[in-house]
PDB file of C-alpha atoms in Angstrom:
ATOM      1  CA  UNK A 503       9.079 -30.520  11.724  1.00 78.00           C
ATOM      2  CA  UNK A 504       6.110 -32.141  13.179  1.00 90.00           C
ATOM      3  CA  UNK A 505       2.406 -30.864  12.582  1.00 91.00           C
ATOM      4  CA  UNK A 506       2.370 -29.968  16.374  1.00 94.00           C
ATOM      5  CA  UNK A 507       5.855 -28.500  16.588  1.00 91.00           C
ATOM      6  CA  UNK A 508       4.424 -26.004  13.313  1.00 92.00           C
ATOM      7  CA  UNK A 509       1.082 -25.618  15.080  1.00 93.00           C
ATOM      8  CA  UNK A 510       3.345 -24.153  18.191  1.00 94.00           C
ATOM      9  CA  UNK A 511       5.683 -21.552  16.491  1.00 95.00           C
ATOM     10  CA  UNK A 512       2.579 -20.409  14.534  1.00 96.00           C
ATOM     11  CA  UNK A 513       0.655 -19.519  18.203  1.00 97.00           C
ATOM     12  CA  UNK A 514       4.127 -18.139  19.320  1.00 97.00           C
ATOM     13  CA  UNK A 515       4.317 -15.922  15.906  1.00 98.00           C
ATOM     14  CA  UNK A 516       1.049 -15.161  16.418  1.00 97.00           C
ATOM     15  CA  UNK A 517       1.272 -13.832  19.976  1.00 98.00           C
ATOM     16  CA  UNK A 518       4.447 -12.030  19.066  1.00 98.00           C
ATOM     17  CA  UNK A 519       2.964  -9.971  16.183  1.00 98.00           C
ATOM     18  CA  UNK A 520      -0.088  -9.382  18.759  1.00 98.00           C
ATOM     19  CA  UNK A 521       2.467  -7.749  20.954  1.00 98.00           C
ATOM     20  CA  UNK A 522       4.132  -5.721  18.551  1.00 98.00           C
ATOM     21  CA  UNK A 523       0.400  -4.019  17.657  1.00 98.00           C
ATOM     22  CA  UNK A 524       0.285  -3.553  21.928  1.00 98.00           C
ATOM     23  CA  UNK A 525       3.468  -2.181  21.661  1.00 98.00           C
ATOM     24  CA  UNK A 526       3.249   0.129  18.356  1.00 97.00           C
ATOM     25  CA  UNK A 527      -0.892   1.089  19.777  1.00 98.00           C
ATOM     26  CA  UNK A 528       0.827   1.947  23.717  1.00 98.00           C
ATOM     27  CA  UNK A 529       3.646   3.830  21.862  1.00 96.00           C
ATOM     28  CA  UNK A 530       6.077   1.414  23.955  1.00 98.00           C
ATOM     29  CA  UNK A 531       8.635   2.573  20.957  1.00 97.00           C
ATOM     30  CA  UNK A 532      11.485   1.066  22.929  1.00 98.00           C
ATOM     31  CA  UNK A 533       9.562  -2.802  23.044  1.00 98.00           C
ATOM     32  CA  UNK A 534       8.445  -2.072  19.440  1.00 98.00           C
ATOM     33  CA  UNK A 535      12.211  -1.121  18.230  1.00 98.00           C
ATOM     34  CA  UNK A 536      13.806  -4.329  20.000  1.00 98.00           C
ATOM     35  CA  UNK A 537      11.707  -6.812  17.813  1.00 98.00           C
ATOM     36  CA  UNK A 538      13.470  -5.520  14.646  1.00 98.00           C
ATOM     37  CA  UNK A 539      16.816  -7.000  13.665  1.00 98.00           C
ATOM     38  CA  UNK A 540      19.417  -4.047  13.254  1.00 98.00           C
ATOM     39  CA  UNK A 541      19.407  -4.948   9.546  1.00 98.00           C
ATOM     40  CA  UNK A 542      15.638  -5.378   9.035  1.00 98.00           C
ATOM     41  CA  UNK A 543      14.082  -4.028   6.471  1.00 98.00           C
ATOM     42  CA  UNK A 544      10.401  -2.170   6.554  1.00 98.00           C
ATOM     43  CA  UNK A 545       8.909  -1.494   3.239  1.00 98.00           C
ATOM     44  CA  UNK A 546       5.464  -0.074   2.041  1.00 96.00           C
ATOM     45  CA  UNK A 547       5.404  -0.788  -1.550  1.00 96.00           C
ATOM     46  CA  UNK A 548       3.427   2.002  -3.805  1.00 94.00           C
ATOM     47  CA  UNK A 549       0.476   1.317  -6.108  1.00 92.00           C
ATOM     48  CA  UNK A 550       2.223   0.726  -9.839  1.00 90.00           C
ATOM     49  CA  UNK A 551      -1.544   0.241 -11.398  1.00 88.00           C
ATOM     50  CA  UNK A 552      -5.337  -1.293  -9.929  1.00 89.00           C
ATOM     51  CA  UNK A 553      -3.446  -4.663  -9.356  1.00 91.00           C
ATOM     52  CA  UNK A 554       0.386  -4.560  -9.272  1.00 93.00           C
ATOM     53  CA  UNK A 555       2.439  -3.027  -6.388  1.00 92.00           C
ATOM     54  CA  UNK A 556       5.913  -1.654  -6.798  1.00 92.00           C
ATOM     55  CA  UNK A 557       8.677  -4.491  -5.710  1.00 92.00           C
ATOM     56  CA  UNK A 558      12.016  -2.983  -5.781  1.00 92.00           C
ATOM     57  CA  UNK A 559      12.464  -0.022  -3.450  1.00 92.00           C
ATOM     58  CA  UNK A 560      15.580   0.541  -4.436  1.00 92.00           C
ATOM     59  CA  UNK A 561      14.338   1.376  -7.895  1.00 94.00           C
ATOM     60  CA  UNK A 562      11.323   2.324  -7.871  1.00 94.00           C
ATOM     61  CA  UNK A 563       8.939   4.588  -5.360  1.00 93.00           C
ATOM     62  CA  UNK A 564       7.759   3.672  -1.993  1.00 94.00           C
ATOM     63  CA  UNK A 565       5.005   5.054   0.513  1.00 93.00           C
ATOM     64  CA  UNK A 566       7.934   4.165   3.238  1.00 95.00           C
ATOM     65  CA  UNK A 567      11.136   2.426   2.672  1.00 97.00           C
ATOM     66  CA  UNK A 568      13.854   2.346   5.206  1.00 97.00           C
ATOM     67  CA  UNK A 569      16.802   0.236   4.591  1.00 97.00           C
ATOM     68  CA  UNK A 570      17.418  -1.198   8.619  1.00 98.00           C
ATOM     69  CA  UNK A 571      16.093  -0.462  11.633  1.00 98.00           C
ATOM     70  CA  UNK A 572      18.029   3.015  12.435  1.00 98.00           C
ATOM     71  CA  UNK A 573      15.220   3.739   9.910  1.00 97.00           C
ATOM     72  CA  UNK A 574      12.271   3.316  12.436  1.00 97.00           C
ATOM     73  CA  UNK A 575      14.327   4.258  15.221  1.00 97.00           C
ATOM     74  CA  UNK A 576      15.262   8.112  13.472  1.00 96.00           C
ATOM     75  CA  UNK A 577      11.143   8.144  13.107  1.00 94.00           C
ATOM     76  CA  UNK A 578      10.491   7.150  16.979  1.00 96.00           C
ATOM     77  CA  UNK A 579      13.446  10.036  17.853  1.00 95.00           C
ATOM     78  CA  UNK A 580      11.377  12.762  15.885  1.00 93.00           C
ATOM     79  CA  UNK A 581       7.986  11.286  17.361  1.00 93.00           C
ATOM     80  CA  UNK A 582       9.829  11.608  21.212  1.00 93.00           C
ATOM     81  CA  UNK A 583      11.613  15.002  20.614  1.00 90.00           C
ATOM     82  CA  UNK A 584       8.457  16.592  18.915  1.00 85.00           C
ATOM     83  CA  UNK A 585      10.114  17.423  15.876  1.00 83.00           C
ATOM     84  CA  UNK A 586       7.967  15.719  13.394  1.00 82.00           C
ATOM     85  CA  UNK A 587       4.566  17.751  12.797  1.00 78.00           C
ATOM     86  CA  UNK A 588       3.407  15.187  10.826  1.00 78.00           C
ATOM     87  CA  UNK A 589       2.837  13.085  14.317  1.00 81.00           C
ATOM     88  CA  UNK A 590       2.360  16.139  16.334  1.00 83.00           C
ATOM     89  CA  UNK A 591      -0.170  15.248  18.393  1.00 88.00           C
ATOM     90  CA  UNK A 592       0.522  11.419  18.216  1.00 91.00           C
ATOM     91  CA  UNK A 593      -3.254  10.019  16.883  1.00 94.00           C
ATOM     92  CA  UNK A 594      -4.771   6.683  18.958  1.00 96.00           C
ATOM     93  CA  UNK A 595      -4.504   3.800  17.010  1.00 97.00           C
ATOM     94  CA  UNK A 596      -5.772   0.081  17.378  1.00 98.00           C
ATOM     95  CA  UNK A 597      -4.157  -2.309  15.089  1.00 98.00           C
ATOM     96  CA  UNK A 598      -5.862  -5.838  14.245  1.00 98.00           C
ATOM     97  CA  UNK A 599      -4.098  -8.523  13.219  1.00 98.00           C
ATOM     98  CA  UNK A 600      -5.725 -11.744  11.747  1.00 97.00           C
ATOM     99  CA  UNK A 601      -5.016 -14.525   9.346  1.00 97.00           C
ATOM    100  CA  UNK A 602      -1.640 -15.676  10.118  1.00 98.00           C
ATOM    101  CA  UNK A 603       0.026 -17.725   7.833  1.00 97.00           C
ATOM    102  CA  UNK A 604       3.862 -19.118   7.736  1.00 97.00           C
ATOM    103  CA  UNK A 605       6.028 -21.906   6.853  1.00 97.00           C
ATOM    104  CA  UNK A 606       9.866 -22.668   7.984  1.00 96.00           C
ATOM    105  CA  UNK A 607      12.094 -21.535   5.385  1.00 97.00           C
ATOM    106  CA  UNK A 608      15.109 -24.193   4.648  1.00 97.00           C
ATOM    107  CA  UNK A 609      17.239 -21.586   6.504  1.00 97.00           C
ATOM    108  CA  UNK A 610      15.369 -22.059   9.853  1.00 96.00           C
ATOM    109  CA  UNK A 611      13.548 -18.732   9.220  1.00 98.00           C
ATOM    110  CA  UNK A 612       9.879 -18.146   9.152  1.00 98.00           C
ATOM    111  CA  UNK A 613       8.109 -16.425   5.729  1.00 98.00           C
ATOM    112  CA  UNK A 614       4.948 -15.055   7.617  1.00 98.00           C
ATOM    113  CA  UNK A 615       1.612 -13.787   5.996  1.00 98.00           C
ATOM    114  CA  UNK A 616      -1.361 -11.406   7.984  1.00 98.00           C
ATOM    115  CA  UNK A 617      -3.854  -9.035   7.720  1.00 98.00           C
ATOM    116  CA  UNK A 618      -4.244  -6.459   9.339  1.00 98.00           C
ATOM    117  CA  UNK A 619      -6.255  -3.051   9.937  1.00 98.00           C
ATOM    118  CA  UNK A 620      -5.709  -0.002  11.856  1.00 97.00           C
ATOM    119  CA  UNK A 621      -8.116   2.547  13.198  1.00 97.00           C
ATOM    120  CA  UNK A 622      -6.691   5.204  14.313  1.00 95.00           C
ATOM    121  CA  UNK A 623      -8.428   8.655  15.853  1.00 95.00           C
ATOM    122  CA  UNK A 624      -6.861  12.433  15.336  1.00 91.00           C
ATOM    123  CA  UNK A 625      -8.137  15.744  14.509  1.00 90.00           C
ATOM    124  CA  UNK A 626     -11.964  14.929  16.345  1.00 92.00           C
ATOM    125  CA  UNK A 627     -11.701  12.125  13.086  1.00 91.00           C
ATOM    126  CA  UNK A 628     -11.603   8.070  12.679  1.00 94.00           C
ATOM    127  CA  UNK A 629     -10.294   6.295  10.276  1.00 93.00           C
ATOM    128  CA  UNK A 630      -8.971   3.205   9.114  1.00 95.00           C
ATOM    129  CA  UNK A 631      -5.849   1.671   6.821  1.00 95.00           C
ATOM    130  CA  UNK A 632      -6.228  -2.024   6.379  1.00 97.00           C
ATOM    131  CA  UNK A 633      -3.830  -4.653   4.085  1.00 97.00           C
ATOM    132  CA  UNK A 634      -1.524  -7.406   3.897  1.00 97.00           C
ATOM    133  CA  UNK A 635       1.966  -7.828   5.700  1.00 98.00           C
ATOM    134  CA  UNK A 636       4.539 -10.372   4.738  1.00 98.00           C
ATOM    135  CA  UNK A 637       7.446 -10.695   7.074  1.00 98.00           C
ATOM    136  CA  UNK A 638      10.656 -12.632   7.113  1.00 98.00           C
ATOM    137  CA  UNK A 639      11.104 -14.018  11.185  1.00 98.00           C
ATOM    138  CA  UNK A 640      13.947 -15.602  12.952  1.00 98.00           C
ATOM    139  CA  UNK A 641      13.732 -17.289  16.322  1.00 96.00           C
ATOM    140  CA  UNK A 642      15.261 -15.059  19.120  1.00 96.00           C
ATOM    141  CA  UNK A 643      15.619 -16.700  22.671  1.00 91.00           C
ATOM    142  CA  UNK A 644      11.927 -17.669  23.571  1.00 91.00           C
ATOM    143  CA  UNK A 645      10.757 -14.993  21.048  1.00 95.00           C
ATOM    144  CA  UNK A 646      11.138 -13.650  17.458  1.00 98.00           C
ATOM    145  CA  UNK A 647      13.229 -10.920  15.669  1.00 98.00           C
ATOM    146  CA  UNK A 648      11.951  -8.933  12.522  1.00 98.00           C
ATOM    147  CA  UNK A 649      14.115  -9.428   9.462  1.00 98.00           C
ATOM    148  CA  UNK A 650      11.780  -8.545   7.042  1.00 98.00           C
ATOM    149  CA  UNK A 651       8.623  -6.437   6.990  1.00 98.00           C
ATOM    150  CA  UNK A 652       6.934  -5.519   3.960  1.00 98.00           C
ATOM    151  CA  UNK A 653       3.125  -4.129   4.123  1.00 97.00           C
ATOM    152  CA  UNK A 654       0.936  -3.689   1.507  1.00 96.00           C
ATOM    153  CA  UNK A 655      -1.648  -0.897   2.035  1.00 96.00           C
ATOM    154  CA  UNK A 656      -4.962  -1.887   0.248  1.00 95.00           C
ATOM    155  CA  UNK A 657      -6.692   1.876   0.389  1.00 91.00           C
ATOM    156  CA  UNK A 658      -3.827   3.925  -0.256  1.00 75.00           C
ATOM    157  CA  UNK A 659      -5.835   7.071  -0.436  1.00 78.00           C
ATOM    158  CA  UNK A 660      -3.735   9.144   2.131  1.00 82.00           C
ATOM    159  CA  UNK A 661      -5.975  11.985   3.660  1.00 80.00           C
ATOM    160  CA  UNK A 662      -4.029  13.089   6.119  1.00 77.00           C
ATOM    161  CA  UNK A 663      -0.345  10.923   7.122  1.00 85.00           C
ATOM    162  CA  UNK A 664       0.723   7.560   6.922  1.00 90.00           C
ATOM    163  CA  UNK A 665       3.736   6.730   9.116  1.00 93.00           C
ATOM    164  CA  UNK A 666       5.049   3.074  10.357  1.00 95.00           C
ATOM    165  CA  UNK A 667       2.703   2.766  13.306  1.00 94.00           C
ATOM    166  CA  UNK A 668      -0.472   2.690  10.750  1.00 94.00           C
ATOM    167  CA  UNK A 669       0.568  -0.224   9.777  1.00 94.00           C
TER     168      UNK A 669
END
């Protein structure tokens, strides 16, 4: 792959992960949903010490872990039918993504790296969670599909909720 030919699926991962915070921040849940694979993992990894996350969530705990997507989209069915206090009223967020990173994997998909923080306002209050997110990416049509999404929240002290669109 040529430098400019890398240079051009970065901008297009970029601009697709900048969409999927417009669609997560608009609560567009059915735009959001359709960017994850049907098998796609999401994973927040727990704190194991200072330093060291949790890497198995099979084994060991997890802030949120869902398996595939019917994961996310049981979460978005509570958050439409009002059966999920926890998100009851829905809070304002604003996600911010910087830093992108990838490379082409030698199976044509894309190991991607960002940053990101989200403000968020409920309850008269603002706050923030902010961290890393590593996702696995495949091409789809002129776009790209979420295989993989693993986020690593950096303050993990959890005053209130944390659900999937926090992050």
């Amino acid at each position: 792959m040529t430098t400019e030919m890398k240079n051009a699926a970065l901008q297009s991962i970029e601009q697709f992960l900048y969409k999927q915070s417009e669609h997560c921040d608009r609560q567009q849940w059915d735009e959001y949903l359709a960017a994850f694979d049907e098998n796609a993992e999401f994973h927040i990894p727990q704190w194991d010490s200072e330093h060291v996350h949790t890497t198995d969530p099979k084994r060991e705990m997890s802030l949120i872990y869902y398996a595939t997507r019917a994961g996310l989209e049981d979460r978005v069915f509570r958050i439409r039918t009002g059966k999920s206090a926890a998100c009851t009223p829905m809070p304002r967020t604003l996600h911010s993504v910087n830093n992108v990173q990838g490379e082409e994997q030698a199976d044509g998909t894309w190991k991607v790296k960002a940053n990101w923080v989200t403000h968020f306002y409920r309850f008269g209050e603002s706050e923030a969670f902010f961290g890393r997110a590593e996702y696995i990416l495949r091409a789809d049509s002129d776009s790209w599909k979420v295989l993989r999404k693993q986020a690593i929240l950096l303050n993990d002290k959890i005053r209130h909720v944390l659900d999937f669109y926090h992050v």
